[in-house]
């Protein structure tokens, strides 16, 4: 399981860095131009802090030792990470409309890849919590 935790660590670090490109990719300058200033700024701040939390999760996965993982605190952290990523997996299917990806090849691939990633993260953290 240590190998899976290291893989997850690097995947989460990359995922956090991907957030840097969100404003450009999603054309936020134009799309958010219609919003009040507070709403525009909240999008930027929330995106930054989501990226920061994901980065910190990734670093934690890289530096945590097996003894720390098996401690009482480590088990609680693994449970928290499982809940976080399992809820993200559920949101992938029950919050986002299929209209965003169905019939659109690139978006369908992205949907499948991220659903698989959220499932992988959930399973690894669940197993680490249960062992």
Short mmCIF file of N, CA, C and O in Angstrom, two decimals:
data_model
loop_
_atom_site.label_atom_id
_atom_site.label_comp_id
_atom_site.label_asym_id
_atom_site.label_seq_id
_atom_site.Cartn_x
_atom_site.Cartn_y
_atom_site.Cartn_z
N UNK A 1 0.81 -1.20 0.00
CA UNK A 1 0.00 0.00 0.00
C UNK A 1 0.86 1.27 0.00
O UNK A 1 0.38 2.32 -0.41
N UNK A 2 2.09 1.14 0.46
CA UNK A 2 2.97 2.32 0.46
C UNK A 2 3.18 2.85 -0.96
O UNK A 2 3.19 4.06 -1.17
N UNK A 3 3.34 1.93 -1.91
CA UNK A 3 3.52 2.34 -3.30
C UNK A 3 2.30 3.11 -3.79
O UNK A 3 2.43 4.15 -4.45
N UNK A 4 1.11 2.62 -3.47
CA UNK A 4 -0.11 3.31 -3.88
C UNK A 4 -0.19 4.70 -3.27
O UNK A 4 -0.61 5.66 -3.93
N UNK A 5 0.25 4.82 -2.03
CA UNK A 5 0.23 6.12 -1.38
C UNK A 5 1.20 7.09 -2.06
O UNK A 5 0.89 8.27 -2.24
N UNK A 6 2.36 6.60 -2.48
CA UNK A 6 3.33 7.45 -3.20
C UNK A 6 2.76 7.87 -4.57
O UNK A 6 2.89 9.03 -4.98
N UNK A 7 2.14 6.92 -5.26
CA UNK A 7 1.52 7.23 -6.56
C UNK A 7 0.45 8.30 -6.37
O UNK A 7 0.39 9.29 -7.11
N UNK A 8 -0.39 8.11 -5.35
CA UNK A 8 -1.44 9.08 -5.07
C UNK A 8 -0.84 10.44 -4.74
O UNK A 8 -1.33 11.48 -5.19
N UNK A 9 0.24 10.44 -3.96
CA UNK A 9 0.89 11.70 -3.62
C UNK A 9 1.27 12.49 -4.86
O UNK A 9 0.97 13.68 -4.97
N UNK A 10 1.92 11.83 -5.81
CA UNK A 10 2.34 12.52 -7.04
C UNK A 10 1.13 12.92 -7.89
O UNK A 10 1.11 14.01 -8.47
N UNK A 11 0.12 12.06 -7.95
CA UNK A 11 -1.08 12.40 -8.73
C UNK A 11 -1.77 13.64 -8.15
O UNK A 11 -2.22 14.52 -8.90
N UNK A 12 -1.84 13.71 -6.83
CA UNK A 12 -2.49 14.87 -6.21
C UNK A 12 -1.68 16.15 -6.40
O UNK A 12 -2.26 17.22 -6.59
N UNK A 13 -0.37 16.03 -6.37
CA UNK A 13 0.46 17.22 -6.62
C UNK A 13 0.24 17.72 -8.04
O UNK A 13 0.06 18.91 -8.28
N UNK A 14 0.22 16.80 -8.99
CA UNK A 14 -0.04 17.19 -10.39
C UNK A 14 -1.43 17.81 -10.51
O UNK A 14 -1.62 18.85 -11.15
N UNK A 15 -2.42 17.18 -9.87
CA UNK A 15 -3.79 17.70 -9.91
C UNK A 15 -3.85 19.12 -9.34
O UNK A 15 -4.54 19.99 -9.89
N UNK A 16 -3.12 19.35 -8.27
CA UNK A 16 -3.14 20.71 -7.68
C UNK A 16 -2.54 21.72 -8.66
O UNK A 16 -3.03 22.85 -8.77
N UNK A 17 -1.51 21.33 -9.37
CA UNK A 17 -0.86 22.24 -10.32
C UNK A 17 -1.74 22.50 -11.55
O UNK A 17 -1.66 23.56 -12.16
N UNK A 18 -2.58 21.54 -11.90
CA UNK A 18 -3.49 21.70 -13.04
C UNK A 18 -4.45 22.86 -12.80
O UNK A 18 -4.87 23.54 -13.75
N UNK A 19 -4.75 23.12 -11.54
CA UNK A 19 -5.67 24.21 -11.22
C UNK A 19 -5.16 25.57 -11.70
O UNK A 19 -5.95 26.49 -11.93
N UNK A 20 -3.85 25.70 -11.87
CA UNK A 20 -3.27 26.96 -12.35
C UNK A 20 -3.84 27.31 -13.73
O UNK A 20 -4.06 28.48 -14.04
N UNK A 21 -4.13 26.32 -14.55
CA UNK A 21 -4.63 26.55 -15.89
C UNK A 21 -6.13 26.73 -16.00
O UNK A 21 -6.65 27.03 -17.09
N UNK A 22 -6.86 26.57 -14.91
CA UNK A 22 -8.32 26.66 -14.97
C UNK A 22 -8.82 28.00 -15.52
O UNK A 22 -9.69 28.00 -16.40
N UNK A 23 -8.33 29.13 -15.03
CA UNK A 23 -8.88 30.40 -15.54
C UNK A 23 -8.77 30.53 -17.06
O UNK A 23 -9.71 30.97 -17.72
N UNK A 24 -7.66 30.10 -17.60
CA UNK A 24 -7.47 30.21 -19.05
C UNK A 24 -8.32 29.18 -19.79
O UNK A 24 -9.02 29.50 -20.75
N UNK A 25 -8.26 27.92 -19.34
CA UNK A 25 -8.98 26.85 -20.03
C UNK A 25 -10.49 27.10 -20.04
O UNK A 25 -11.17 26.90 -21.04
N UNK A 26 -11.02 27.54 -18.90
CA UNK A 26 -12.46 27.76 -18.79
C UNK A 26 -12.87 29.18 -19.16
O UNK A 26 -14.04 29.56 -18.98
N UNK A 27 -11.90 29.96 -19.66
CA UNK A 27 -12.16 31.31 -20.15
C UNK A 27 -12.87 32.16 -19.09
O UNK A 27 -13.88 32.82 -19.36
N UNK A 28 -12.30 32.15 -17.90
CA UNK A 28 -12.93 32.84 -16.78
C UNK A 28 -13.00 34.35 -16.99
O UNK A 28 -13.90 35.00 -16.46
N UNK A 29 -12.05 34.91 -17.72
CA UNK A 29 -12.08 36.36 -17.93
C UNK A 29 -13.41 36.76 -18.56
O UNK A 29 -14.07 37.69 -18.11
N UNK A 30 -13.82 36.02 -19.58
CA UNK A 30 -15.08 36.31 -20.26
C UNK A 30 -16.27 35.79 -19.45
O UNK A 30 -17.24 36.50 -19.23
N UNK A 31 -16.19 34.54 -19.04
CA UNK A 31 -17.32 33.88 -18.37
C UNK A 31 -17.67 34.53 -17.04
O UNK A 31 -18.84 34.65 -16.69
N UNK A 32 -16.65 34.90 -16.28
CA UNK A 32 -16.90 35.49 -14.97
C UNK A 32 -17.07 37.00 -15.04
O UNK A 32 -17.42 37.64 -14.05
N UNK A 33 -16.85 37.57 -16.23
CA UNK A 33 -17.00 39.01 -16.40
C UNK A 33 -18.40 39.50 -16.09
O UNK A 33 -18.60 40.66 -15.76
N UNK A 34 -19.36 38.62 -16.20
CA UNK A 34 -20.76 38.98 -15.96
C UNK A 34 -21.11 39.00 -14.47
O UNK A 34 -22.18 39.46 -14.10
N UNK A 35 -20.24 38.47 -13.65
CA UNK A 35 -20.53 38.35 -12.22
C UNK A 35 -20.11 39.59 -11.45
O UNK A 35 -19.27 40.36 -11.89
N UNK A 36 -20.68 39.72 -10.27
CA UNK A 36 -20.24 40.77 -9.36
C UNK A 36 -18.81 40.47 -8.94
O UNK A 36 -18.38 39.32 -8.92
N UNK A 37 -18.09 41.51 -8.55
CA UNK A 37 -16.69 41.39 -8.17
C UNK A 37 -16.50 40.34 -7.07
O UNK A 37 -15.57 39.52 -7.14
N UNK A 38 -17.36 40.32 -6.07
CA UNK A 38 -17.21 39.36 -4.98
C UNK A 38 -17.29 37.92 -5.49
O UNK A 38 -16.54 37.05 -5.05
N UNK A 39 -18.18 37.65 -6.43
CA UNK A 39 -18.31 36.30 -6.97
C UNK A 39 -17.09 35.90 -7.80
O UNK A 39 -16.62 34.76 -7.74
N UNK A 40 -16.58 36.84 -8.59
CA UNK A 40 -15.36 36.58 -9.37
C UNK A 40 -14.20 36.25 -8.44
O UNK A 40 -13.45 35.30 -8.66
N UNK A 41 -14.05 37.06 -7.41
CA UNK A 41 -12.93 36.86 -6.50
C UNK A 41 -13.08 35.57 -5.69
O UNK A 41 -12.09 34.90 -5.40
N UNK A 42 -14.31 35.21 -5.34
CA UNK A 42 -14.52 33.94 -4.63
C UNK A 42 -14.11 32.76 -5.49
O UNK A 42 -13.54 31.79 -4.98
N UNK A 43 -14.38 32.81 -6.78
CA UNK A 43 -13.96 31.72 -7.67
C UNK A 43 -12.44 31.55 -7.63
O UNK A 43 -11.93 30.44 -7.52
N UNK A 44 -11.73 32.65 -7.70
CA UNK A 44 -10.27 32.60 -7.66
C UNK A 44 -9.75 32.11 -6.32
O UNK A 44 -8.87 31.24 -6.26
N UNK A 45 -10.30 32.64 -5.24
CA UNK A 45 -9.85 32.24 -3.90
C UNK A 45 -10.17 30.78 -3.64
O UNK A 45 -9.33 30.02 -3.14
N UNK A 46 -11.38 30.35 -3.96
CA UNK A 46 -11.76 28.95 -3.72
C UNK A 46 -10.91 28.00 -4.56
O UNK A 46 -10.49 26.95 -4.07
N UNK A 47 -10.65 28.37 -5.80
CA UNK A 47 -9.80 27.53 -6.64
C UNK A 47 -8.40 27.42 -6.05
O UNK A 47 -7.82 26.34 -6.00
N UNK A 48 -7.86 28.55 -5.57
CA UNK A 48 -6.53 28.53 -4.95
C UNK A 48 -6.51 27.61 -3.74
O UNK A 48 -5.60 26.78 -3.59
N UNK A 49 -7.50 27.73 -2.87
CA UNK A 49 -7.48 26.92 -1.65
C UNK A 49 -7.79 25.45 -1.90
O UNK A 49 -7.24 24.58 -1.21
N UNK A 50 -8.60 25.15 -2.90
CA UNK A 50 -8.79 23.74 -3.28
C UNK A 50 -7.46 23.17 -3.76
O UNK A 50 -7.06 22.08 -3.37
N UNK A 51 -6.78 23.92 -4.62
CA UNK A 51 -5.48 23.47 -5.12
C UNK A 51 -4.49 23.30 -3.97
O UNK A 51 -3.72 22.33 -3.94
N UNK A 52 -4.50 24.21 -3.02
CA UNK A 52 -3.59 24.12 -1.87
C UNK A 52 -3.89 22.89 -1.02
O UNK A 52 -2.97 22.17 -0.62
N UNK A 53 -5.15 22.62 -0.75
CA UNK A 53 -5.52 21.44 0.04
C UNK A 53 -5.12 20.17 -0.70
O UNK A 53 -4.58 19.23 -0.09
N UNK A 54 -5.37 20.11 -2.00
CA UNK A 54 -4.99 18.93 -2.78
C UNK A 54 -3.46 18.77 -2.77
O UNK A 54 -2.95 17.65 -2.64
N UNK A 55 -2.73 19.87 -2.90
CA UNK A 55 -1.27 19.82 -2.82
C UNK A 55 -0.82 19.28 -1.47
O UNK A 55 0.05 18.40 -1.39
N UNK A 56 -1.42 19.78 -0.39
CA UNK A 56 -1.04 19.32 0.94
C UNK A 56 -1.39 17.85 1.16
O UNK A 56 -0.63 17.11 1.80
N UNK A 57 -2.49 17.38 0.60
CA UNK A 57 -2.82 15.95 0.67
C UNK A 57 -1.75 15.13 -0.05
O UNK A 57 -1.34 14.08 0.43
N UNK A 58 -1.34 15.63 -1.21
CA UNK A 58 -0.30 14.93 -1.97
C UNK A 58 1.00 14.85 -1.21
O UNK A 58 1.63 13.79 -1.13
N UNK A 59 1.42 15.94 -0.62
CA UNK A 59 2.66 15.96 0.16
C UNK A 59 2.54 15.02 1.36
O UNK A 59 3.46 14.25 1.66
N UNK A 60 1.40 15.06 2.03
CA UNK A 60 1.18 14.15 3.16
C UNK A 60 1.35 12.70 2.74
O UNK A 60 2.00 11.90 3.43
N UNK A 61 0.78 12.34 1.60
CA UNK A 61 0.88 10.97 1.11
C UNK A 61 2.34 10.58 0.82
O UNK A 61 2.71 9.41 0.98
N UNK A 62 3.14 11.53 0.41
CA UNK A 62 4.55 11.25 0.12
C UNK A 62 5.41 11.12 1.37
O UNK A 62 6.39 10.39 1.38
N UNK A 63 5.05 11.83 2.43
CA UNK A 63 5.94 11.88 3.60
C UNK A 63 5.48 11.03 4.78
O UNK A 63 6.27 10.78 5.68
N UNK A 64 4.24 10.57 4.79
CA UNK A 64 3.75 9.80 5.94
C UNK A 64 4.44 8.44 5.99
O UNK A 64 4.62 7.78 4.97
N UNK A 65 4.82 8.05 7.18
CA UNK A 65 5.49 6.75 7.35
C UNK A 65 4.45 5.68 7.65
O UNK A 65 3.34 5.98 8.09
N UNK A 66 4.80 4.40 7.42
CA UNK A 66 3.86 3.32 7.74
C UNK A 66 3.42 3.33 9.21
O UNK A 66 2.26 3.07 9.51
N UNK A 67 4.35 3.65 10.11
CA UNK A 67 3.98 3.72 11.53
C UNK A 67 2.97 4.82 11.79
O UNK A 67 2.02 4.64 12.57
N UNK A 68 3.16 5.96 11.15
CA UNK A 68 2.21 7.06 11.33
C UNK A 68 0.85 6.71 10.74
O UNK A 68 -0.19 7.05 11.30
N UNK A 69 0.85 6.01 9.61
CA UNK A 69 -0.40 5.59 8.98
C UNK A 69 -1.19 4.65 9.88
O UNK A 69 -2.41 4.69 9.91
N UNK A 70 -0.48 3.78 10.59
CA UNK A 70 -1.14 2.77 11.42
C UNK A 70 -1.49 3.28 12.81
O UNK A 70 -2.12 2.57 13.59
N UNK A 71 -1.09 4.51 13.14
CA UNK A 71 -1.43 5.07 14.45
C UNK A 71 -2.91 5.44 14.48
O UNK A 71 -3.59 5.49 13.44
N UNK A 72 -3.39 5.75 15.66
CA UNK A 72 -4.79 6.16 15.81
C UNK A 72 -5.08 7.42 14.98
O UNK A 72 -6.09 7.49 14.27
N UNK A 73 -4.16 8.38 15.05
CA UNK A 73 -4.34 9.60 14.26
C UNK A 73 -4.26 9.30 12.76
O UNK A 73 -5.06 9.80 11.97
N UNK A 74 -3.32 8.45 12.36
CA UNK A 74 -3.18 8.08 10.96
C UNK A 74 -4.44 7.43 10.41
O UNK A 74 -4.87 7.72 9.29
N UNK A 75 -5.06 6.57 11.22
CA UNK A 75 -6.32 5.92 10.80
C UNK A 75 -7.42 6.96 10.59
O UNK A 75 -8.19 6.88 9.64
N UNK A 76 -7.47 7.94 11.48
CA UNK A 76 -8.48 8.99 11.35
C UNK A 76 -8.23 9.83 10.10
O UNK A 76 -9.18 10.22 9.41
N UNK A 77 -6.97 10.11 9.82
CA UNK A 77 -6.64 10.86 8.61
C UNK A 77 -7.04 10.06 7.37
O UNK A 77 -7.62 10.61 6.43
N UNK A 78 -6.75 8.75 7.36
CA UNK A 78 -7.11 7.91 6.21
C UNK A 78 -8.63 7.87 6.04
O UNK A 78 -9.13 7.93 4.92
N UNK A 79 -9.37 7.80 7.15
CA UNK A 79 -10.83 7.83 7.07
C UNK A 79 -11.30 9.16 6.47
O UNK A 79 -12.17 9.19 5.60
N UNK A 80 -10.71 10.25 6.95
CA UNK A 80 -11.09 11.57 6.43
C UNK A 80 -10.80 11.69 4.94
O UNK A 80 -11.62 12.22 4.19
N UNK A 81 -9.64 11.19 4.51
CA UNK A 81 -9.30 11.24 3.09
C UNK A 81 -10.23 10.35 2.27
O UNK A 81 -10.64 10.72 1.16
N UNK A 82 -10.61 9.20 2.82
CA UNK A 82 -11.58 8.34 2.13
C UNK A 82 -12.91 9.07 1.95
O UNK A 82 -13.47 9.11 0.85
N UNK A 83 -13.42 9.66 3.03
CA UNK A 83 -14.71 10.36 2.96
C UNK A 83 -14.64 11.50 1.94
O UNK A 83 -15.54 11.65 1.10
N UNK A 84 -13.57 12.29 1.98
CA UNK A 84 -13.39 13.40 1.06
C UNK A 84 -13.46 12.93 -0.39
O UNK A 84 -14.24 13.47 -1.19
N UNK A 85 -12.66 11.92 -0.75
CA UNK A 85 -12.59 11.49 -2.14
C UNK A 85 -13.79 10.66 -2.55
O UNK A 85 -14.20 10.69 -3.71
N UNK A 86 -14.41 9.94 -1.61
CA UNK A 86 -15.62 9.21 -1.95
C UNK A 86 -16.76 10.18 -2.26
O UNK A 86 -17.52 9.98 -3.22
N UNK A 87 -16.86 11.25 -1.47
CA UNK A 87 -17.87 12.26 -1.76
C UNK A 87 -17.60 12.92 -3.12
O UNK A 87 -18.53 13.22 -3.88
N UNK A 88 -16.33 13.14 -3.44
CA UNK A 88 -15.98 13.71 -4.75
C UNK A 88 -16.40 12.77 -5.87
O UNK A 88 -16.88 13.20 -6.91
N UNK A 89 -16.22 11.46 -5.65
CA UNK A 89 -16.67 10.47 -6.63
C UNK A 89 -18.18 10.54 -6.81
O UNK A 89 -18.68 10.52 -7.94
N UNK A 90 -18.92 10.62 -5.72
CA UNK A 90 -20.38 10.71 -5.81
C UNK A 90 -20.82 11.96 -6.56
O UNK A 90 -21.74 11.91 -7.39
N UNK A 91 -20.15 13.07 -6.28
CA UNK A 91 -20.48 14.33 -6.97
C UNK A 91 -20.26 14.20 -8.46
O UNK A 91 -21.02 14.76 -9.26
N UNK A 92 -19.25 13.43 -8.87
CA UNK A 92 -18.97 13.23 -10.29
C UNK A 92 -20.20 12.70 -11.02
O UNK A 92 -20.44 13.05 -12.17
N UNK A 93 -20.98 11.86 -10.33
CA UNK A 93 -22.12 11.22 -10.98
C UNK A 93 -23.46 11.86 -10.63
O UNK A 93 -24.40 11.78 -11.43
N UNK A 94 -23.58 12.46 -9.45
CA UNK A 94 -24.89 12.92 -9.01
C UNK A 94 -25.05 14.44 -8.99
O UNK A 94 -26.16 14.93 -8.78
N UNK A 95 -23.99 15.19 -9.20
CA UNK A 95 -24.10 16.65 -9.22
C UNK A 95 -23.92 17.17 -10.64
O UNK A 95 -24.75 17.92 -11.14
N UNK A 96 -22.82 16.77 -11.27
CA UNK A 96 -22.55 17.25 -12.63
C UNK A 96 -23.52 16.61 -13.61
O UNK A 96 -23.75 15.41 -13.59
N UNK A 97 -24.07 17.42 -14.48
CA UNK A 97 -25.01 16.93 -15.49
C UNK A 97 -24.26 16.14 -16.55
O UNK A 97 -23.19 16.55 -17.01
N UNK A 98 -24.83 15.02 -17.00
CA UNK A 98 -24.24 14.27 -18.11
C UNK A 98 -24.17 15.09 -19.40
O UNK A 98 -23.40 14.77 -20.30
N UNK A 99 -24.95 16.16 -19.48
CA UNK A 99 -24.91 17.04 -20.66
C UNK A 99 -23.52 17.65 -20.84
O UNK A 99 -23.16 18.06 -21.93
N UNK A 100 -22.76 17.72 -19.74
CA UNK A 100 -21.42 18.31 -19.82
C UNK A 100 -20.43 17.41 -20.55
O UNK A 100 -19.41 17.89 -21.04
N UNK A 101 -20.71 16.11 -20.63
CA UNK A 101 -19.74 15.20 -21.25
C UNK A 101 -20.34 14.24 -22.27
O UNK A 101 -19.65 13.83 -23.20
N UNK A 102 -21.59 13.90 -22.15
CA UNK A 102 -22.19 12.92 -23.06
C UNK A 102 -22.20 13.45 -24.49
O UNK A 102 -22.60 14.57 -24.75
N UNK A 103 -21.67 12.63 -25.43
CA UNK A 103 -21.62 13.02 -26.83
C UNK A 103 -20.45 13.93 -27.16
O UNK A 103 -20.34 14.41 -28.29
N UNK A 104 -19.59 14.18 -26.21
CA UNK A 104 -18.42 15.05 -26.41
C UNK A 104 -17.20 14.20 -26.07
O UNK A 104 -16.92 13.96 -24.89
N UNK A 105 -16.47 13.73 -27.08
CA UNK A 105 -15.40 12.75 -26.85
C UNK A 105 -14.35 13.16 -25.81
O UNK A 105 -14.05 12.38 -24.91
N UNK A 106 -13.81 14.37 -25.91
CA UNK A 106 -12.77 14.77 -24.95
C UNK A 106 -13.33 14.83 -23.53
O UNK A 106 -12.73 14.31 -22.59
N UNK A 107 -14.49 15.45 -23.37
CA UNK A 107 -15.10 15.60 -22.06
C UNK A 107 -15.51 14.24 -21.48
O UNK A 107 -15.43 14.03 -20.27
N UNK A 108 -15.91 13.30 -22.34
CA UNK A 108 -16.24 11.95 -21.88
C UNK A 108 -15.00 11.25 -21.33
O UNK A 108 -15.05 10.61 -20.27
N UNK A 109 -13.89 11.38 -22.03
CA UNK A 109 -12.63 10.79 -21.55
C UNK A 109 -12.24 11.41 -20.21
O UNK A 109 -11.85 10.69 -19.27
N UNK A 110 -12.34 12.72 -20.11
CA UNK A 110 -12.00 13.40 -18.86
C UNK A 110 -12.91 12.91 -17.73
O UNK A 110 -12.45 12.62 -16.62
N UNK A 111 -14.20 12.79 -18.01
CA UNK A 111 -15.16 12.29 -17.02
C UNK A 111 -14.76 10.89 -16.54
O UNK A 111 -14.73 10.63 -15.33
N UNK A 112 -14.44 10.01 -17.45
CA UNK A 112 -14.08 8.63 -17.10
C UNK A 112 -12.76 8.60 -16.33
O UNK A 112 -12.64 7.91 -15.31
N UNK A 113 -11.77 9.34 -16.80
CA UNK A 113 -10.46 9.35 -16.14
C UNK A 113 -10.59 9.86 -14.71
O UNK A 113 -10.05 9.26 -13.77
N UNK A 114 -11.32 10.95 -14.52
CA UNK A 114 -11.44 11.50 -13.17
C UNK A 114 -12.32 10.62 -12.28
O UNK A 114 -12.05 10.49 -11.08
N UNK A 115 -13.36 10.02 -12.84
CA UNK A 115 -14.16 9.08 -12.04
C UNK A 115 -13.29 7.91 -11.58
O UNK A 115 -13.36 7.48 -10.42
N UNK A 116 -12.43 7.42 -12.47
CA UNK A 116 -11.52 6.34 -12.10
C UNK A 116 -10.52 6.81 -11.04
O UNK A 116 -10.21 6.07 -10.09
N UNK A 117 -10.02 8.03 -11.17
CA UNK A 117 -9.09 8.57 -10.18
C UNK A 117 -9.76 8.70 -8.82
O UNK A 117 -9.20 8.28 -7.80
N UNK A 118 -10.96 9.26 -8.77
CA UNK A 118 -11.67 9.41 -7.49
C UNK A 118 -11.94 8.04 -6.88
O UNK A 118 -11.84 7.89 -5.65
N UNK A 119 -12.28 7.06 -7.70
CA UNK A 119 -12.52 5.70 -7.19
C UNK A 119 -11.23 5.10 -6.64
O UNK A 119 -11.23 4.50 -5.56
N UNK A 120 -10.13 5.26 -7.36
CA UNK A 120 -8.82 4.75 -6.91
C UNK A 120 -8.44 5.36 -5.57
O UNK A 120 -8.06 4.66 -4.63
N UNK A 121 -8.55 6.68 -5.46
CA UNK A 121 -8.22 7.36 -4.21
C UNK A 121 -9.11 6.84 -3.08
O UNK A 121 -8.62 6.54 -1.98
N UNK A 122 -10.39 6.73 -3.34
CA UNK A 122 -11.33 6.25 -2.32
C UNK A 122 -10.99 4.85 -1.85
O UNK A 122 -10.95 4.58 -0.64
N UNK A 123 -10.71 3.98 -2.78
CA UNK A 123 -10.42 2.59 -2.43
C UNK A 123 -9.13 2.48 -1.62
O UNK A 123 -9.09 1.79 -0.59
N UNK A 124 -8.09 3.16 -2.05
CA UNK A 124 -6.81 3.09 -1.32
C UNK A 124 -6.97 3.62 0.09
O UNK A 124 -6.53 2.99 1.06
N UNK A 125 -7.61 4.77 0.25
CA UNK A 125 -7.78 5.34 1.60
C UNK A 125 -8.69 4.48 2.46
O UNK A 125 -8.47 4.34 3.67
N UNK A 126 -9.71 3.87 1.86
CA UNK A 126 -10.58 2.96 2.61
C UNK A 126 -9.80 1.75 3.11
O UNK A 126 -9.88 1.38 4.27
N UNK A 127 -9.00 1.15 2.23
CA UNK A 127 -8.19 -0.01 2.61
C UNK A 127 -7.19 0.37 3.71
O UNK A 127 -7.01 -0.37 4.67
N UNK A 128 -6.57 1.53 3.57
CA UNK A 128 -5.61 1.98 4.59
C UNK A 128 -6.30 2.22 5.94
O UNK A 128 -5.72 1.97 7.00
N UNK A 129 -7.51 2.69 5.91
CA UNK A 129 -8.26 2.89 7.15
C UNK A 129 -8.65 1.56 7.79
O UNK A 129 -8.54 1.39 9.01
N UNK A 130 -9.05 0.61 6.95
CA UNK A 130 -9.55 -0.68 7.47
C UNK A 130 -8.46 -1.65 7.92
O UNK A 130 -8.72 -2.53 8.73
N UNK A 131 -7.25 -1.48 7.41
CA UNK A 131 -6.22 -2.50 7.73
C UNK A 131 -5.67 -2.39 9.12
O UNK A 131 -5.79 -1.46 9.83
#
